[in-house]
Tab-separated table of C-alpha atoms and ligand atoms in Angstrom:
chain	number	residue	atom	x	y	z
V	10	MET	CA	31.292	24.032	-239.785
V	11	ARG	CA	30.865	22.852	-236.231
V	12	ARG	CA	29.874	19.267	-235.931
V	13	LEU	CA	26.543	18.619	-234.320
V	14	PRO	CA	26.757	16.422	-231.231
V	15	VAL	CA	25.568	12.873	-231.837
V	16	LEU	CA	22.656	13.295	-229.447
V	17	VAL	CA	21.335	16.279	-231.367
V	18	LEU	CA	21.622	14.337	-234.617
V	19	LEU	CA	19.706	11.452	-233.106
V	20	TRP	CA	17.039	13.818	-231.869
V	21	LEU	CA	16.698	15.348	-235.361
V	22	PHE	CA	16.301	11.981	-237.044
V	23	LEU	CA	14.242	10.296	-234.332
V	24	PRO	CA	10.857	11.013	-235.969
V	25	LEU	CA	12.132	9.390	-239.181
V	26	LEU	CA	13.446	6.341	-237.323
V	27	VAL	CA	10.128	5.871	-235.519
V	28	ALA	CA	8.163	6.334	-238.738
V	29	GLY	CA	10.359	3.692	-240.373
V	30	GLN	CA	9.317	1.170	-237.728
V	31	ALA	CA	5.598	2.010	-237.851
V	32	GLN	CA	3.562	-1.019	-236.849
V	33	THR	CA	0.669	-2.412	-238.815
V	34	ARG	CA	-2.611	-0.792	-237.862
V	35	ILE	CA	-5.976	-2.452	-238.321
V	36	ALA	CA	-9.408	-1.210	-237.299
V	37	ILE	CA	-12.218	-3.647	-236.584
V	38	ARG	CA	-15.816	-2.560	-236.875
V	39	ALA	CA	-17.721	-4.796	-234.410
V	40	GLY	CA	-21.504	-4.961	-234.751
V	41	ARG	CA	-21.676	-6.235	-231.159
V	42	LEU	CA	-18.900	-6.495	-228.584
V	43	ILE	CA	-18.777	-8.647	-225.473
V	44	ASP	CA	-15.654	-7.096	-223.954
V	45	GLY	CA	-15.263	-9.515	-221.038
V	46	ARG	CA	-15.839	-6.767	-218.427
V	47	SER	CA	-19.170	-5.093	-219.050
V	48	ASP	CA	-22.398	-6.962	-218.319
V	49	LYS	CA	-23.882	-5.344	-221.384
V	50	VAL	CA	-23.274	-6.048	-225.034
V	51	LEU	CA	-21.829	-2.948	-226.657
V	52	GLU	CA	-23.188	-2.073	-230.094
V	53	ASN	CA	-21.292	-0.677	-233.067
V	54	VAL	CA	-17.784	-0.441	-231.665
V	55	LEU	CA	-14.516	0.419	-233.363
V	56	ILE	CA	-11.516	-1.537	-232.091
V	57	GLN	CA	-8.160	-0.187	-233.222
V	58	VAL	CA	-5.167	-2.483	-233.240
V	59	GLU	CA	-1.531	-1.500	-233.640
V	60	GLY	CA	1.084	-4.222	-233.868
V	61	ASP	CA	0.058	-6.920	-231.383
V	62	LYS	CA	-1.958	-4.611	-229.086
V	63	ILE	CA	-5.388	-3.038	-228.907
V	64	ILE	CA	-4.905	0.743	-228.790
V	65	SER	CA	-8.514	1.903	-228.508
V	66	VAL	CA	-12.075	0.649	-228.154
V	67	VAL	CA	-14.739	3.275	-228.822
V	68	ALA	CA	-18.470	3.344	-229.480
V	69	GLY	CA	-19.200	4.495	-233.029
V	70	GLY	CA	-15.904	6.077	-233.956
V	71	SER	CA	-14.339	6.293	-237.362
V	72	ALA	CA	-11.106	4.760	-238.554
V	73	PRO	CA	-8.281	7.003	-239.774
V	74	ALA	CA	-8.208	7.194	-243.575
V	75	ASP	CA	-4.992	5.182	-244.005
V	76	VAL	CA	-6.037	2.266	-241.780
V	77	GLN	CA	-7.369	-1.047	-243.086
V	78	VAL	CA	-10.884	-1.706	-241.730
V	79	VAL	CA	-12.117	-5.246	-241.064
V	80	ASP	CA	-15.886	-5.241	-241.231
V	81	LEU	CA	-17.419	-7.453	-238.539
V	82	GLY	CA	-20.549	-5.308	-238.479
V	83	ASN	CA	-22.862	-8.319	-238.530
V	84	ALA	CA	-20.945	-10.286	-235.928
V	85	THR	CA	-20.354	-10.505	-232.183
V	86	VAL	CA	-16.732	-9.906	-231.185
V	87	LEU	CA	-15.313	-11.368	-227.960
V	88	PRO	CA	-11.915	-11.705	-226.275
V	89	GLY	CA	-9.928	-14.736	-227.497
V	90	PHE	CA	-10.863	-17.877	-225.550
V	91	ILE	CA	-8.566	-19.410	-222.934
V	92	ASP	CA	-8.523	-23.104	-221.966
V	93	THR	CA	-6.657	-23.649	-218.685
V	94	HIS	CA	-6.373	-27.437	-218.882
V	95	THR	CA	-5.174	-29.135	-222.066
V	96	HIS	CA	-2.786	-31.857	-223.272
V	97	LEU	CA	-1.462	-30.916	-226.700
V	98	LEU	CA	0.731	-34.027	-226.808
V	99	LEU	CA	-2.143	-36.421	-226.343
V	100	HIS	CA	-4.958	-37.262	-228.722
V	101	GLY	CA	-7.612	-39.174	-226.831
V	102	ASP	CA	-7.215	-41.633	-223.978
V	103	THR	CA	-10.738	-42.823	-223.246
V	104	THR	CA	-9.419	-46.365	-222.873
V	105	GLN	CA	-6.235	-47.689	-221.348
V	106	GLU	CA	-5.338	-49.283	-224.714
V	107	GLU	CA	-5.547	-45.920	-226.456
V	108	TYR	CA	-3.283	-44.350	-223.856
V	109	ASP	CA	-0.725	-47.157	-223.803
V	110	ALA	CA	-0.504	-47.213	-227.596
V	111	GLN	CA	0.452	-43.530	-227.678
V	112	LEU	CA	3.190	-44.021	-225.109
V	113	LEU	CA	4.524	-47.265	-226.583
V	114	LYS	CA	4.136	-46.849	-230.325
V	115	GLU	CA	4.539	-43.134	-230.977
V	116	SER	CA	7.859	-41.336	-230.783
V	117	ILE	CA	8.093	-37.945	-229.126
V	118	PRO	CA	8.856	-36.251	-232.511
V	119	TYR	CA	5.701	-37.796	-233.994
V	120	ARG	CA	3.659	-36.639	-231.024
V	121	ALA	CA	5.165	-33.148	-231.245
V	122	ILE	CA	4.089	-32.941	-234.901
V	123	LEU	CA	0.546	-33.841	-233.861
V	124	ALA	CA	0.767	-31.313	-231.014
V	125	ALA	CA	1.492	-28.581	-233.567
V	126	ARG	CA	-1.573	-29.727	-235.486
V	127	ASN	CA	-3.651	-29.716	-232.280
V	128	ALA	CA	-2.480	-26.187	-231.468
V	129	GLN	CA	-3.679	-25.076	-234.891
V	130	ILE	CA	-7.073	-26.718	-234.341
V	131	ALA	CA	-7.378	-24.939	-230.975
V	132	LEU	CA	-6.545	-21.562	-232.515
V	133	SER	CA	-9.030	-22.073	-235.334
V	134	HIS	CA	-11.698	-22.734	-232.656
V	135	GLY	CA	-10.904	-19.358	-231.073
V	136	PHE	CA	-8.506	-20.396	-228.303
V	137	THR	CA	-5.758	-17.784	-228.299
V	138	ALA	CA	-4.207	-18.931	-224.999
V	139	MET	CA	-3.949	-22.241	-223.141
V	140	ARG	CA	-2.324	-23.782	-220.110
V	141	ASP	CA	-1.009	-27.181	-221.194
V	142	LEU	CA	-0.884	-29.437	-218.156
V	143	GLU	CA	1.671	-32.180	-218.805
V	144	THR	CA	3.000	-34.101	-221.761
V	145	GLU	CA	2.377	-37.772	-220.752
V	146	ARG	CA	5.842	-39.157	-221.416
V	147	ALA	CA	6.693	-36.610	-224.114
V	148	MET	CA	9.179	-35.044	-221.651
V	149	TYR	CA	9.643	-31.293	-222.312
V	150	ALA	CA	8.260	-31.273	-225.859
V	151	ASP	CA	5.525	-28.846	-224.745
V	152	VAL	CA	8.280	-26.257	-224.227
V	153	ASP	CA	9.304	-26.777	-227.878
V	154	VAL	CA	5.718	-26.443	-229.109
V	155	LYS	CA	5.378	-23.242	-227.092
V	156	LYS	CA	8.647	-21.942	-228.547
V	157	ALA	CA	7.710	-22.737	-232.153
V	158	ILE	CA	4.395	-20.919	-231.703
V	159	ALA	CA	5.984	-17.934	-229.936
V	160	ASN	CA	8.561	-17.656	-232.744
V	161	GLY	CA	5.781	-17.642	-235.339
V	162	GLU	CA	6.963	-20.912	-236.932
V	163	VAL	CA	3.584	-22.630	-236.506
V	164	PRO	CA	0.173	-21.157	-235.653
V	165	GLY	CA	-1.260	-21.784	-232.200
V	166	PRO	CA	-2.353	-20.261	-228.905
V	167	ARG	CA	-0.018	-18.547	-226.442
V	168	LEU	CA	1.041	-21.257	-224.024
V	169	GLN	CA	1.958	-21.799	-220.417
V	170	VAL	CA	3.234	-25.339	-219.954
V	171	ALA	CA	3.808	-27.827	-217.132
V	172	THR	CA	6.233	-30.329	-218.772
V	173	ARG	CA	6.140	-33.749	-217.059
V	174	ALA	CA	3.957	-33.562	-213.890
V	175	MET	CA	4.718	-35.949	-211.027
V	176	THR	CA	3.579	-38.781	-208.778
V	177	PRO	CA	5.410	-40.975	-206.288
V	178	THR	CA	7.057	-44.090	-207.778
V	179	GLY	CA	4.638	-46.614	-209.219
V	180	MET	CA	1.497	-44.508	-209.019
V	181	TYR	CA	0.947	-43.562	-212.649
V	182	PRO	CA	0.799	-45.738	-215.792
V	183	LEU	CA	2.088	-47.596	-217.684
V	184	PHE	CA	0.810	-50.482	-215.559
V	185	HIS	CA	0.342	-54.242	-215.881
V	186	TYR	CA	3.267	-55.174	-218.120
V	187	SER	CA	5.900	-57.765	-217.345
V	188	TRP	CA	8.415	-56.546	-214.755
V	189	GLU	CA	11.145	-57.692	-217.090
V	190	LEU	CA	10.407	-54.782	-219.402
V	191	ARG	CA	11.748	-51.287	-218.871
V	192	LEU	CA	8.760	-49.149	-219.754
V	193	PRO	CA	8.152	-45.423	-219.882
V	194	THR	CA	5.795	-43.697	-217.454
V	195	GLY	CA	3.284	-40.942	-218.154
V	196	VAL	CA	4.738	-38.664	-215.466
V	197	GLN	CA	8.015	-38.167	-213.626
V	198	TYR	CA	8.277	-40.295	-210.485
V	199	ALA	CA	9.619	-38.403	-207.459
V	200	ASP	CA	9.864	-39.457	-203.812
V	201	GLY	CA	10.602	-37.775	-200.512
V	202	ALA	CA	10.806	-34.036	-199.849
V	203	GLU	CA	14.251	-33.826	-201.426
V	204	GLY	CA	13.227	-35.926	-204.416
V	205	VAL	CA	10.223	-33.789	-205.269
V	206	GLN	CA	12.253	-30.607	-204.783
V	207	ARG	CA	14.786	-31.907	-207.287
V	208	ALA	CA	11.971	-32.748	-209.726
V	209	VAL	CA	10.514	-29.243	-209.398
V	210	ARG	CA	13.958	-27.746	-210.018
V	211	GLY	CA	14.569	-29.976	-213.042
V	212	GLN	CA	11.210	-29.234	-214.636
V	213	THR	CA	11.685	-25.514	-214.011
V	214	MET	CA	15.155	-25.680	-215.537
V	215	TYR	CA	13.714	-27.128	-218.757
V	216	GLY	CA	10.957	-24.540	-219.026
V	217	ALA	CA	7.954	-25.464	-216.870
V	218	ASP	CA	5.719	-22.432	-216.228
V	219	TRP	CA	3.551	-24.530	-213.904
V	220	ILE	CA	4.244	-27.512	-211.697
V	221	LYS	CA	1.570	-30.185	-211.820
V	222	TYR	CA	1.263	-33.138	-209.504
V	223	TYR	CA	-1.258	-35.888	-208.887
V	224	SER	CA	-2.812	-35.426	-205.484
V	225	ASP	CA	-4.947	-38.547	-205.875
V	226	GLY	CA	-5.157	-41.803	-207.789
V	227	ARG	CA	-7.884	-44.405	-207.385
V	228	VAL	CA	-11.343	-43.011	-206.645
V	229	HIS	CA	-14.556	-44.588	-205.309
V	230	PHE	CA	-17.916	-43.698	-203.781
V	231	ASP	CA	-18.170	-44.552	-200.084
V	232	ALA	CA	-21.288	-45.825	-198.265
V	233	ASP	CA	-22.506	-42.227	-197.854
V	234	ASP	CA	-22.067	-41.569	-201.578
V	235	ARG	CA	-19.110	-39.287	-201.047
V	236	LEU	CA	-16.451	-39.396	-203.751
V	237	ARG	CA	-13.322	-40.542	-201.907
V	238	SER	CA	-9.801	-41.056	-203.179
V	239	GLU	CA	-6.409	-42.543	-202.500
V	240	VAL	CA	-3.942	-39.740	-201.720
V	241	LEU	CA	-0.607	-40.245	-203.504
V	242	PHE	CA	2.009	-38.008	-201.863
V	243	THR	CA	2.581	-37.642	-198.123
V	244	ASP	CA	1.728	-34.188	-196.775
V	245	GLU	CA	5.424	-33.520	-196.332
V	246	GLU	CA	6.097	-34.267	-200.019
V	247	ALA	CA	3.124	-32.271	-201.333
V	248	LYS	CA	4.108	-29.248	-199.228
V	249	ALA	CA	7.687	-29.541	-200.483
V	250	ILE	CA	6.441	-29.470	-204.099
V	251	VAL	CA	4.355	-26.338	-203.519
V	252	GLU	CA	6.978	-24.537	-201.450
V	253	GLU	CA	9.772	-25.197	-203.921
V	254	ALA	CA	7.611	-24.257	-206.929
V	255	HIS	CA	6.517	-21.013	-205.280
V	256	ARG	CA	10.089	-20.231	-204.238
V	257	LEU	CA	11.060	-20.530	-207.918
V	258	GLY	CA	8.143	-18.340	-209.006
V	259	ARG	CA	6.023	-21.163	-210.426
V	260	LYS	CA	2.411	-21.895	-209.560
V	261	VAL	CA	1.058	-25.351	-208.785
V	262	ALA	CA	-1.842	-27.298	-210.289
V	263	ALA	CA	-3.082	-30.410	-208.505
V	264	HIS	CA	-5.007	-33.201	-210.150
V	265	ALA	CA	-7.601	-34.021	-207.471
V	266	ILE	CA	-10.860	-35.844	-208.158
V	267	GLY	CA	-11.992	-37.240	-204.800
V	268	SER	CA	-12.521	-35.287	-201.577
V	269	ASP	CA	-9.422	-36.808	-199.922
V	270	GLY	CA	-7.183	-35.712	-202.799
V	271	ILE	CA	-8.717	-32.228	-202.817
V	272	ALA	CA	-8.238	-31.910	-199.037
V	273	ALA	CA	-4.578	-32.942	-199.343
V	274	ALA	CA	-3.971	-30.471	-202.185
V	275	LEU	CA	-5.539	-27.630	-200.198
V	276	ARG	CA	-3.421	-28.539	-197.151
V	277	ALA	CA	-0.348	-28.325	-199.380
V	278	GLY	CA	-1.326	-24.835	-200.612
V	279	VAL	CA	-1.840	-25.401	-204.366
V	280	ASP	CA	-3.069	-22.647	-206.678
V	281	THR	CA	-5.548	-24.606	-208.797
V	282	ILE	CA	-7.657	-27.744	-208.300
V	283	GLU	CA	-8.031	-29.762	-211.517
V	284	HIS	CA	-11.281	-31.740	-212.018
V	285	GLY	CA	-12.418	-31.468	-208.359
V	286	ASP	CA	-15.512	-33.634	-208.891
V	287	GLY	CA	-15.746	-34.595	-205.209
V	288	LEU	CA	-15.526	-31.050	-203.760
V	289	THR	CA	-17.243	-30.733	-200.379
V	290	ASP	CA	-18.956	-27.599	-199.040
V	291	THR	CA	-16.143	-26.966	-196.575
V	292	GLN	CA	-13.547	-27.261	-199.327
V	293	MET	CA	-15.451	-24.809	-201.534
V	294	ASN	CA	-15.546	-22.308	-198.661
V	295	GLU	CA	-11.822	-22.677	-198.176
V	296	MET	CA	-11.179	-22.165	-201.892
V	297	VAL	CA	-13.230	-18.959	-201.844
V	298	ARG	CA	-11.377	-17.724	-198.747
V	299	ARG	CA	-7.948	-18.441	-200.203
V	300	GLY	CA	-8.665	-17.594	-203.848
V	301	VAL	CA	-7.889	-21.109	-205.132
V	302	TYR	CA	-9.229	-21.723	-208.639
V	303	TRP	CA	-11.386	-24.658	-209.711
V	304	VAL	CA	-10.905	-26.041	-213.227
V	305	PRO	CA	-13.841	-28.444	-213.706
V	306	THR	CA	-12.985	-30.113	-217.087
V	307	VAL	CA	-16.606	-31.130	-217.685
V	308	THR	CA	-16.013	-32.018	-221.339
V	309	VAL	CA	-13.638	-34.880	-220.594
V	310	GLY	CA	-15.927	-36.230	-217.868
V	311	ARG	CA	-18.975	-36.152	-220.114
V	312	ASN	CA	-17.013	-37.885	-222.869
V	313	LEU	CA	-15.840	-40.608	-220.518
V	314	ALA	CA	-19.353	-41.127	-219.170
V	315	ALA	CA	-20.793	-41.312	-222.699
V	316	GLY	CA	-18.145	-43.746	-223.906
V	317	SER	CA	-18.154	-46.078	-220.902
V	318	THR	CA	-20.546	-48.683	-219.527
V	319	ASP	CA	-19.121	-48.096	-216.058
V	320	GLU	CA	-21.774	-46.490	-213.812
V	321	PHE	CA	-18.994	-44.807	-211.851
V	322	TRP	CA	-18.420	-42.102	-214.463
V	323	LYS	CA	-22.124	-41.332	-214.846
V	324	LYS	CA	-22.399	-40.941	-211.083
V	325	THR	CA	-19.307	-38.736	-210.998
V	326	VAL	CA	-20.742	-36.489	-213.713
V	327	GLU	CA	-23.967	-36.104	-211.718
V	328	LEU	CA	-22.061	-35.251	-208.553
V	329	GLN	CA	-20.018	-32.652	-210.408
V	330	ARG	CA	-23.172	-31.085	-211.830
V	331	GLU	CA	-24.533	-30.653	-208.266
V	332	ASN	CA	-21.213	-29.284	-207.058
V	333	PHE	CA	-21.046	-26.870	-209.968
V	334	ALA	CA	-24.279	-25.183	-208.842
V	335	LYS	CA	-23.029	-24.961	-205.238
V	336	ALA	CA	-19.654	-23.579	-206.270
V	337	ARG	CA	-21.334	-20.901	-208.369
V	338	GLN	CA	-23.527	-19.819	-205.433
V	339	LYS	CA	-20.545	-19.720	-203.093
V	340	GLY	CA	-18.454	-17.776	-205.598
V	341	VAL	CA	-15.634	-20.288	-206.134
V	342	LYS	CA	-13.363	-18.845	-208.836
V	343	THR	CA	-14.042	-21.174	-211.750
V	344	ALA	CA	-11.806	-21.102	-214.819
V	345	LEU	CA	-12.664	-22.882	-218.035
V	346	GLY	CA	-10.648	-26.031	-218.622
V	347	THR	CA	-11.536	-28.993	-220.792
V	348	ASP	CA	-8.770	-31.645	-220.580
V	349	ALA	CA	-8.590	-31.570	-224.391
V	350	GLY	CA	-6.237	-34.316	-225.505
V	351	GLY	CA	-8.024	-36.563	-223.004
V	352	PHE	CA	-10.548	-36.507	-225.845
V	353	ASP	CA	-9.740	-36.279	-229.546
V	354	TRP	CA	-8.865	-32.752	-230.695
V	355	LYS	CA	-10.303	-33.486	-234.141
V	356	ARG	CA	-13.621	-34.765	-232.864
V	357	VAL	CA	-14.650	-32.443	-230.010
V	358	ASN	CA	-14.446	-28.638	-230.036
V	359	GLN	CA	-13.112	-27.355	-226.690
V	360	ALA	CA	-15.709	-24.554	-226.758
V	361	LYS	CA	-18.288	-27.237	-225.863
V	362	GLU	CA	-17.197	-26.539	-222.249
V	363	PHE	CA	-19.006	-23.157	-222.349
V	364	GLU	CA	-22.217	-24.981	-223.248
V	365	TYR	CA	-21.868	-27.368	-220.286
V	366	TYR	CA	-21.398	-24.469	-217.856
V	367	VAL	CA	-24.643	-22.892	-219.070
V	368	GLU	CA	-26.386	-26.275	-218.891
V	369	TYR	CA	-25.120	-26.481	-215.275
V	370	GLY	CA	-26.638	-23.113	-214.352
V	371	MET	CA	-24.332	-20.268	-215.339
V	372	THR	CA	-25.617	-17.374	-217.414
V	373	PRO	CA	-23.940	-17.246	-220.848
V	374	MET	CA	-22.081	-14.101	-219.710
V	375	GLN	CA	-20.723	-15.900	-216.614
V	376	ALA	CA	-19.675	-18.861	-218.744
V	377	ILE	CA	-17.871	-16.552	-221.189
V	378	ARG	CA	-15.929	-14.987	-218.287
V	379	THR	CA	-14.661	-18.395	-217.115
V	380	GLY	CA	-12.948	-18.813	-220.479
V	381	THR	CA	-11.744	-15.204	-220.872
V	382	SER	CA	-11.172	-12.830	-217.922
V	383	VAL	CA	-11.153	-15.438	-215.100
V	384	ALA	CA	-8.883	-17.768	-217.068
V	385	ALA	CA	-6.533	-14.847	-217.806
V	386	GLU	CA	-6.409	-14.121	-214.077
V	387	LEU	CA	-5.505	-17.760	-213.347
V	388	LEU	CA	-2.623	-17.472	-215.819
V	389	GLY	CA	-1.447	-14.212	-214.245
V	390	TRP	CA	-2.212	-12.462	-217.540
V	391	SER	CA	-4.959	-10.078	-216.359
V	392	GLU	CA	-2.955	-7.076	-217.533
V	393	THR	CA	-2.630	-8.352	-221.099
V	394	ALA	CA	-5.406	-10.855	-221.888
V	395	GLY	CA	-9.002	-11.827	-221.171
V	396	THR	CA	-10.807	-8.616	-222.122
V	397	VAL	CA	-11.106	-6.315	-225.123
V	398	GLU	CA	-9.544	-3.079	-223.855
V	399	ALA	CA	-6.884	-0.588	-224.868
V	400	GLY	CA	-3.437	-1.860	-223.899
V	401	LYS	CA	-4.289	-5.560	-224.077
V	402	TRP	CA	-3.041	-8.087	-226.601
V	403	ALA	CA	-5.101	-8.017	-229.789
V	404	ASP	CA	-6.505	-11.537	-229.278
V	405	LEU	CA	-10.054	-11.495	-230.630
V	406	VAL	CA	-12.692	-13.857	-231.938
V	407	ALA	CA	-16.031	-13.303	-233.630
V	408	VAL	CA	-19.157	-15.369	-234.164
V	409	SER	CA	-22.020	-14.524	-236.474
V	410	GLY	CA	-24.879	-15.054	-234.001
V	411	ASP	CA	-25.630	-13.989	-230.432
V	412	PRO	CA	-23.873	-16.244	-227.877
V	413	LEU	CA	-25.954	-14.768	-225.042
V	414	ARG	CA	-29.020	-16.252	-226.689
V	415	ASP	CA	-27.350	-19.490	-227.766
V	416	ILE	CA	-24.029	-20.338	-226.122
V	417	ARG	CA	-23.373	-22.969	-228.812
V	418	GLU	CA	-22.463	-20.092	-231.128
V	419	LEU	CA	-19.045	-20.215	-229.467
V	420	GLN	CA	-18.486	-23.585	-231.136
V	421	ASN	CA	-18.735	-21.876	-234.484
V	422	VAL	CA	-16.054	-19.212	-234.424
V	423	LYS	CA	-15.759	-17.386	-237.766
V	424	PHE	CA	-12.953	-14.938	-237.078
V	425	VAL	CA	-9.749	-15.300	-235.070
V	426	MET	CA	-7.056	-12.685	-234.488
V	427	LYS	CA	-4.025	-13.414	-232.349
V	428	ALA	CA	-1.461	-10.745	-231.480
V	429	GLY	CA	-2.947	-8.445	-234.115
V	430	VAL	CA	-2.657	-11.002	-236.917
V	431	ILE	CA	-5.809	-12.369	-238.545
V	432	PHE	CA	-5.605	-16.158	-238.499
V	433	LYS	CA	-9.069	-16.841	-239.846
V	434	ASN	CA	-11.872	-14.748	-241.320
V	435	GLU	CA	-14.967	-16.425	-242.700
V	436	LEU	CA	-16.985	-13.213	-242.347
V	437	ARG	CA	-15.252	-11.427	-245.203
V	438	LYS	CA	-17.829	-10.040	-247.588
Y	510	ZN	ZN1	-5.604	-33.469	-217.718
């Protein structure tokens, strides 16, 4: 007998090999679907999932006989939520005491354990992806949290992380302790064009997906009621950060609250403006022209204002509310970001941010996009996340009511699927 060539043998057995590796298939019957693209709510839709991907989304439709069907016929299904500004390694820093205690009394391992818990809370609230924007002294522990989640060791959202963030020497806490003590700092200090380049390279080496820096520090209202700020890096340094990050294929997020800090960040060429309370009209126009994203973090601001007797925060919140309406009219790309960790993960649901955006003038559908398709675009994940479509990751949530009628429904997520795996289902009959 002549021996069959190996290739022919492989070809003969290929169907068996493929069948042996068949991926789990699940079909979801959605009573209503907000797919993140259409302006309309789609009724009675069948979403088929294979492995970690969506393979089809069809109106009506019937599931193949051998496929498990998850009945969400009385619910509204949406793409998994995305928060583009969080701090998993922090759990509330409304006061300086609260912040200092975390840095001085809690070890990085302890904080990483809490970060894993926080990631689980976020996922249970429907957040299937997040951009975590600095660890506050916990070094590169965000990279470990991301790794443990990606390896399926602990549940949590898909992560992009920034590691340590940076300011020039002396411009970020801890402050006001005796100079005789060697104390940790919340960010990495870096000075001069070469110094910041080295910091960018080091953070990238240890796993930073994003580079974050503080464009401004102290903020105040001037005589004309403009929100001004003290710019931290020289233009030369800020440009060096952005250029080096971009050269290494990383994007840059700038913390900028006052108009001076925002102006400096835009001059440097950053990709996203964090907070941005003091945005001016000219700056908004420039952001639209250059496609720079705004991440407003209303939730943290509202929490600070509520918990403080300082009029400054109340005034800042009011200014941001006015700017939010202007930015929407001008078409500034706005991505949902909360600054979770700046408030207690256990106490406030991040999805509250959607409610604030509607309160500030967005339609519920626009608000939903900020935390799904627009946020996915900011992360560079438009091809795989942010909408419910064939070919995308099977990251889905469901609520029992109609979020277009009451946006607060999004704070009561009943079903969460990430990468095709059901993490939570309170709609099971
Ligand atoms: Zn933050």
